[in-house]
Amino acid sequence: MAGKAVSAPRGPYKTGVRRREQIVQAALTVFGEQGFAGGSIRTIAERVGVSHATLLQHFGSKEGLLTAVLEEWDRQTVETGLSGVEGLEYFRRLPLVMSAHLANPGLLELFITMAAEASNPAHPAHTFIRHRYDRNLTILAGHLRQAADAGETTSLAPAQIDMEVRIVTAVLDGIGLQWLNDPSTDIVQAVATFMDRTIADWSRH
Amino acid sequence: MAGKAVSAPRGPYKTGVRRREQIVQAALTVFGEQGFAGGSIRTIAERVGVSHATLLQHFGSKEGLLTAVLEEWDRQTVETGLSGVEGLEYFRRLPLVMSAHLANPGLLELFITMAAEASNPAHPAHTFIRHRYDRNLTILAGHLRQAADAGETTSLAPAQIDMEVRIVTAVLDGIGLQWLNDPSTDIVQAVATFMDRTIADWSRH
């Protein structure tokens, strides 16, 4: 929606939008390589060629930049392997999504660290993380509802669908956290094993 | 093992051990109530009636205290519902373990936040968190191996057992993280739903 509203900006405003995009892309690279602890605003500002102060002006705060980075990460994740995918196929693609995350371990670390810290309602990213959970659960529930309505699965009540998508989300987050601490964790195979079993159970009439 | 070594301490050493235990208990209460962000060393020191400096002397650093807290939490968790439990019954009890965690939300937050931050090898708790994962995976794998050997499940190769216990661990961690951000998450029911399905699949010959 933001993309539509700024589809033909001109002058200083257009420059600002472009600069903001540059900063988000640089931040994606820096955090992707160096993670939450290693990535610094100063490094990002240097890459884009702006001052620390100018960079923060675009986002209000470090948390503002971090949430912009996570939003862009989410957008790219959907583009990577989930765009236009519907019903059960959406769930079958989740191992591929984890596979894409392996290319950017720092972004996975950024999300998990923020999600843990932001559970404190006083944290500046609390509302963002809470909304991100809500949005992702709604998307997953929509696909499972679609699968059930199309007869791809057994009949599922709304409360069951809600529970199922929470479990799927738990596996994706939890296996990511485990992998951050133990890189020998095969997160693609873990998600594939879990999803295959879960889909088989959903489909059992 | 530490308990055995210090079974009959005397004099100043005994006092030191008791004081250390007092501090850990106070820290469990403070972090349990106020979480990682809210719990302060100063509050814990005040409750025990020692100075900030004396408290840190017992643990070397804040991270030293935090790891002692998590070790005690683990010990209490086992005592709560897993002591002496073997084979598949161990996995059937996991929803009860989550239920016990609900009484101490701050400790769950403490663990998840530390696990996310400590994924950085430079973090002082990195080795502790890594070992904690290794230890928990080994315990879970032992119980699943036991279940397989006793014929409670279908035959499971070592690599399958390793994968299965990583998925179980992911669900426990991931649903905890989700619940921290959205307290409406029914973590007991989520773990029960996941474990019932998983055990049914393990048992399917």
PDB file of C-alpha atoms in Angstrom, chain B residues 35-185:
ATOM      1  CA  GLY B  35      11.486 -10.777  33.291  1.00  0.00           C
ATOM      2  CA  PHE B  36      14.825 -10.171  31.655  1.00  0.00           C
ATOM      3  CA  ALA B  37      14.365  -6.454  31.044  1.00  0.00           C
ATOM      4  CA  GLY B  38      12.605  -5.661  34.309  1.00  0.00           C
ATOM      5  CA  GLY B  39      14.673  -7.755  36.731  1.00  0.00           C
ATOM      6  CA  SER B  40      17.675  -5.890  38.115  1.00  0.00           C
ATOM      7  CA  ILE B  41      20.705  -7.096  40.035  1.00  0.00           C
ATOM      8  CA  ARG B  42      20.043  -4.276  42.495  1.00  0.00           C
ATOM      9  CA  THR B  43      16.546  -5.558  43.325  1.00  0.00           C
ATOM     10  CA  ILE B  44      17.886  -9.075  43.853  1.00  0.00           C
ATOM     11  CA  ALA B  45      20.724  -7.816  46.064  1.00  0.00           C
ATOM     12  CA  GLU B  46      18.254  -5.789  48.146  1.00  0.00           C
ATOM     13  CA  ARG B  47      16.002  -8.805  48.684  1.00  0.00           C
ATOM     14  CA  VAL B  48      18.891 -10.925  49.937  1.00  0.00           C
ATOM     15  CA  GLY B  49      20.358  -8.044  51.940  1.00  0.00           C
ATOM     16  CA  VAL B  50      23.778  -7.988  50.286  1.00  0.00           C
ATOM     17  CA  SER B  51      25.508  -5.300  48.271  1.00  0.00           C
ATOM     18  CA  HIS B  52      25.533  -5.248  44.472  1.00  0.00           C
ATOM     19  CA  ALA B  53      29.292  -5.971  44.553  1.00  0.00           C
ATOM     20  CA  THR B  54      28.968  -8.926  46.974  1.00  0.00           C
ATOM     21  CA  LEU B  55      26.248 -10.442  44.828  1.00  0.00           C
ATOM     22  CA  LEU B  56      28.356 -10.270  41.665  1.00  0.00           C
ATOM     23  CA  GLN B  57      31.355 -11.763  43.537  1.00  0.00           C
ATOM     24  CA  HIS B  58      29.382 -15.004  43.883  1.00  0.00           C
ATOM     25  CA  PHE B  59      28.770 -15.278  40.144  1.00  0.00           C
ATOM     26  CA  GLY B  60      31.530 -13.287  38.472  1.00  0.00           C
ATOM     27  CA  SER B  61      29.116 -11.348  36.248  1.00  0.00           C
ATOM     28  CA  LYS B  62      25.444 -10.752  35.488  1.00  0.00           C
ATOM     29  CA  GLU B  63      25.631 -13.570  32.923  1.00  0.00           C
ATOM     30  CA  GLY B  64      27.057 -15.865  35.600  1.00  0.00           C
ATOM     31  CA  LEU B  65      24.001 -15.193  37.747  1.00  0.00           C
ATOM     32  CA  LEU B  66      21.630 -15.614  34.790  1.00  0.00           C
ATOM     33  CA  THR B  67      23.076 -19.012  33.893  1.00  0.00           C
ATOM     34  CA  ALA B  68      22.802 -20.107  37.550  1.00  0.00           C
ATOM     35  CA  VAL B  69      19.145 -19.037  37.440  1.00  0.00           C
ATOM     36  CA  LEU B  70      18.479 -21.027  34.269  1.00  0.00           C
ATOM     37  CA  GLU B  71      20.203 -24.111  35.715  1.00  0.00           C
ATOM     38  CA  GLU B  72      18.000 -23.908  38.792  1.00  0.00           C
ATOM     39  CA  TRP B  73      14.925 -23.392  36.591  1.00  0.00           C
ATOM     40  CA  ASP B  74      15.848 -26.539  34.620  1.00  0.00           C
ATOM     41  CA  ARG B  75      16.310 -28.488  37.864  1.00  0.00           C
ATOM     42  CA  GLN B  76      12.921 -27.356  39.177  1.00  0.00           C
ATOM     43  CA  THR B  77      11.261 -28.123  35.815  1.00  0.00           C
ATOM     44  CA  VAL B  78      12.483 -31.718  35.962  1.00  0.00           C
ATOM     45  CA  GLU B  79      11.319 -32.025  39.580  1.00  0.00           C
ATOM     46  CA  THR B  80       7.900 -30.595  38.700  1.00  0.00           C
ATOM     47  CA  GLY B  81       6.829 -33.261  36.283  1.00  0.00           C
ATOM     48  CA  LEU B  82       9.623 -35.235  34.640  1.00  0.00           C
ATOM     49  CA  SER B  83      11.511 -36.882  37.495  1.00  0.00           C
ATOM     50  CA  GLY B  84      11.779 -40.647  36.918  1.00  0.00           C
ATOM     51  CA  VAL B  85       9.582 -40.488  33.802  1.00  0.00           C
ATOM     52  CA  GLU B  86      10.792 -42.686  30.937  1.00  0.00           C
ATOM     53  CA  GLY B  87      10.199 -43.454  27.249  1.00  0.00           C
ATOM     54  CA  LEU B  88       7.131 -42.008  25.518  1.00  0.00           C
ATOM     55  CA  GLU B  89       5.624 -40.950  28.836  1.00  0.00           C
ATOM     56  CA  TYR B  90       8.324 -38.284  28.988  1.00  0.00           C
ATOM     57  CA  PHE B  91       6.950 -36.701  25.801  1.00  0.00           C
ATOM     58  CA  ARG B  92       3.339 -37.065  26.992  1.00  0.00           C
ATOM     59  CA  ARG B  93       4.264 -34.977  30.048  1.00  0.00           C
ATOM     60  CA  LEU B  94       5.606 -32.011  28.048  1.00  0.00           C
ATOM     61  CA  PRO B  95       2.268 -30.117  28.039  1.00  0.00           C
ATOM     62  CA  LEU B  96       2.408 -30.258  31.853  1.00  0.00           C
ATOM     63  CA  VAL B  97       5.888 -28.759  31.757  1.00  0.00           C
ATOM     64  CA  MET B  98       4.583 -25.857  29.685  1.00  0.00           C
ATOM     65  CA  SER B  99       1.761 -25.488  32.184  1.00  0.00           C
ATOM     66  CA  ALA B 100       4.365 -25.124  34.975  1.00  0.00           C
ATOM     67  CA  HIS B 101       6.179 -22.450  32.936  1.00  0.00           C
ATOM     68  CA  LEU B 102       2.996 -20.361  32.911  1.00  0.00           C
ATOM     69  CA  ALA B 103       3.562 -19.739  36.617  1.00  0.00           C
ATOM     70  CA  ASN B 104       6.931 -18.097  35.846  1.00  0.00           C
ATOM     71  CA  PRO B 105       6.571 -16.208  32.567  1.00  0.00           C
ATOM     72  CA  GLY B 106       9.656 -14.119  33.330  1.00  0.00           C
ATOM     73  CA  LEU B 107      11.900 -17.189  33.357  1.00  0.00           C
ATOM     74  CA  LEU B 108      10.641 -18.272  29.943  1.00  0.00           C
ATOM     75  CA  GLU B 109      11.355 -14.755  28.701  1.00  0.00           C
ATOM     76  CA  LEU B 110      14.793 -14.864  30.313  1.00  0.00           C
ATOM     77  CA  PHE B 111      15.671 -18.117  28.559  1.00  0.00           C
ATOM     78  CA  ILE B 112      14.345 -17.110  25.122  1.00  0.00           C
ATOM     79  CA  THR B 113      16.008 -13.691  25.232  1.00  0.00           C
ATOM     80  CA  MET B 114      19.328 -15.183  26.339  1.00  0.00           C
ATOM     81  CA  ALA B 115      19.095 -17.937  23.708  1.00  0.00           C
ATOM     82  CA  ALA B 116      18.561 -15.332  20.989  1.00  0.00           C
ATOM     83  CA  GLU B 117      21.308 -12.970  22.163  1.00  0.00           C
ATOM     84  CA  ALA B 118      23.758 -15.732  23.039  1.00  0.00           C
ATOM     85  CA  SER B 119      23.696 -17.087  19.496  1.00  0.00           C
ATOM     86  CA  ASN B 120      26.499 -14.566  19.024  1.00  0.00           C
ATOM     87  CA  PRO B 121      29.689 -16.549  19.861  1.00  0.00           C
ATOM     88  CA  ALA B 122      31.086 -13.447  21.578  1.00  0.00           C
ATOM     89  CA  HIS B 123      28.199 -13.411  24.108  1.00  0.00           C
ATOM     90  CA  PRO B 124      29.256 -14.490  27.616  1.00  0.00           C
ATOM     91  CA  ALA B 125      26.426 -17.044  27.830  1.00  0.00           C
ATOM     92  CA  HIS B 126      27.076 -18.548  24.373  1.00  0.00           C
ATOM     93  CA  THR B 127      28.733 -21.748  25.649  1.00  0.00           C
ATOM     94  CA  PHE B 128      26.130 -22.221  28.380  1.00  0.00           C
ATOM     95  CA  ILE B 129      23.189 -21.921  25.963  1.00  0.00           C
ATOM     96  CA  ARG B 130      24.867 -24.204  23.414  1.00  0.00           C
ATOM     97  CA  HIS B 131      25.507 -26.840  26.094  1.00  0.00           C
ATOM     98  CA  ARG B 132      21.954 -26.495  27.360  1.00  0.00           C
ATOM     99  CA  TYR B 133      20.636 -27.310  23.863  1.00  0.00           C
ATOM    100  CA  ASP B 134      23.034 -30.257  23.569  1.00  0.00           C
ATOM    101  CA  ARG B 135      22.048 -31.586  26.985  1.00  0.00           C
ATOM    102  CA  ASN B 136      18.304 -31.253  26.383  1.00  0.00           C
ATOM    103  CA  LEU B 137      18.524 -32.856  22.941  1.00  0.00           C
ATOM    104  CA  THR B 138      20.535 -35.745  24.447  1.00  0.00           C
ATOM    105  CA  ILE B 139      17.937 -36.258  27.186  1.00  0.00           C
ATOM    106  CA  LEU B 140      15.032 -36.224  24.707  1.00  0.00           C
ATOM    107  CA  ALA B 141      16.903 -38.531  22.314  1.00  0.00           C
ATOM    108  CA  GLY B 142      17.573 -40.980  25.178  1.00  0.00           C
ATOM    109  CA  HIS B 143      13.868 -41.180  25.967  1.00  0.00           C
ATOM    110  CA  LEU B 144      12.865 -41.653  22.335  1.00  0.00           C
ATOM    111  CA  ARG B 145      15.588 -44.315  21.892  1.00  0.00           C
ATOM    112  CA  GLN B 146      14.213 -46.039  24.995  1.00  0.00           C
ATOM    113  CA  ALA B 147      10.667 -45.889  23.610  1.00  0.00           C
ATOM    114  CA  ALA B 148      11.817 -47.336  20.277  1.00  0.00           C
ATOM    115  CA  ASP B 149      13.810 -50.140  21.939  1.00  0.00           C
ATOM    116  CA  ALA B 150      10.808 -51.017  24.116  1.00  0.00           C
ATOM    117  CA  GLY B 151       8.578 -51.246  21.027  1.00  0.00           C
ATOM    118  CA  GLU B 152       6.513 -48.197  22.050  1.00  0.00           C
ATOM    119  CA  THR B 153       7.284 -46.687  18.648  1.00  0.00           C
ATOM    120  CA  THR B 154       8.171 -47.935  15.211  1.00  0.00           C
ATOM    121  CA  SER B 155      11.859 -48.555  14.567  1.00  0.00           C
ATOM    122  CA  LEU B 156      13.779 -45.255  14.483  1.00  0.00           C
ATOM    123  CA  ALA B 157      17.298 -44.749  13.108  1.00  0.00           C
ATOM    124  CA  PRO B 158      19.651 -42.487  15.122  1.00  0.00           C
ATOM    125  CA  ALA B 159      19.400 -39.728  12.496  1.00  0.00           C
ATOM    126  CA  GLN B 160      15.589 -39.876  12.693  1.00  0.00           C
ATOM    127  CA  ILE B 161      15.683 -39.657  16.473  1.00  0.00           C
ATOM    128  CA  ASP B 162      17.978 -36.636  16.282  1.00  0.00           C
ATOM    129  CA  MET B 163      15.621 -34.904  13.834  1.00  0.00           C
ATOM    130  CA  GLU B 164      12.510 -35.719  15.886  1.00  0.00           C
ATOM    131  CA  VAL B 165      13.882 -34.315  19.135  1.00  0.00           C
ATOM    132  CA  ARG B 166      15.025 -31.151  17.359  1.00  0.00           C
ATOM    133  CA  ILE B 167      11.454 -30.640  16.093  1.00  0.00           C
ATOM    134  CA  VAL B 168      10.019 -31.224  19.596  1.00  0.00           C
ATOM    135  CA  THR B 169      12.487 -28.690  21.016  1.00  0.00           C
ATOM    136  CA  ALA B 170      11.581 -26.196  18.288  1.00  0.00           C
ATOM    137  CA  VAL B 171       7.889 -26.408  19.199  1.00  0.00           C
ATOM    138  CA  LEU B 172       8.575 -25.877  22.920  1.00  0.00           C
ATOM    139  CA  ASP B 173      10.832 -22.849  22.278  1.00  0.00           C
ATOM    140  CA  GLY B 174       8.769 -21.397  19.443  1.00  0.00           C
ATOM    141  CA  ILE B 175       5.427 -21.592  21.239  1.00  0.00           C
ATOM    142  CA  GLY B 176       7.058 -19.968  24.269  1.00  0.00           C
ATOM    143  CA  LEU B 177       8.294 -17.081  22.131  1.00  0.00           C
ATOM    144  CA  GLN B 178       4.846 -16.704  20.552  1.00  0.00           C
ATOM    145  CA  TRP B 179       3.157 -16.688  23.934  1.00  0.00           C
ATOM    146  CA  LEU B 180       5.504 -13.979  25.230  1.00  0.00           C
ATOM    147  CA  ASN B 181       4.280 -11.740  22.416  1.00  0.00           C
ATOM    148  CA  ASP B 182       0.664 -12.899  22.430  1.00  0.00           C
ATOM    149  CA  PRO B 183      -0.482 -14.127  25.843  1.00  0.00           C
ATOM    150  CA  SER B 184      -3.688 -15.475  24.287  1.00  0.00           C
ATOM    151  CA  THR B 185      -1.593 -18.360  22.861  1.00  0.00           C
TER     152      THR B 185
END
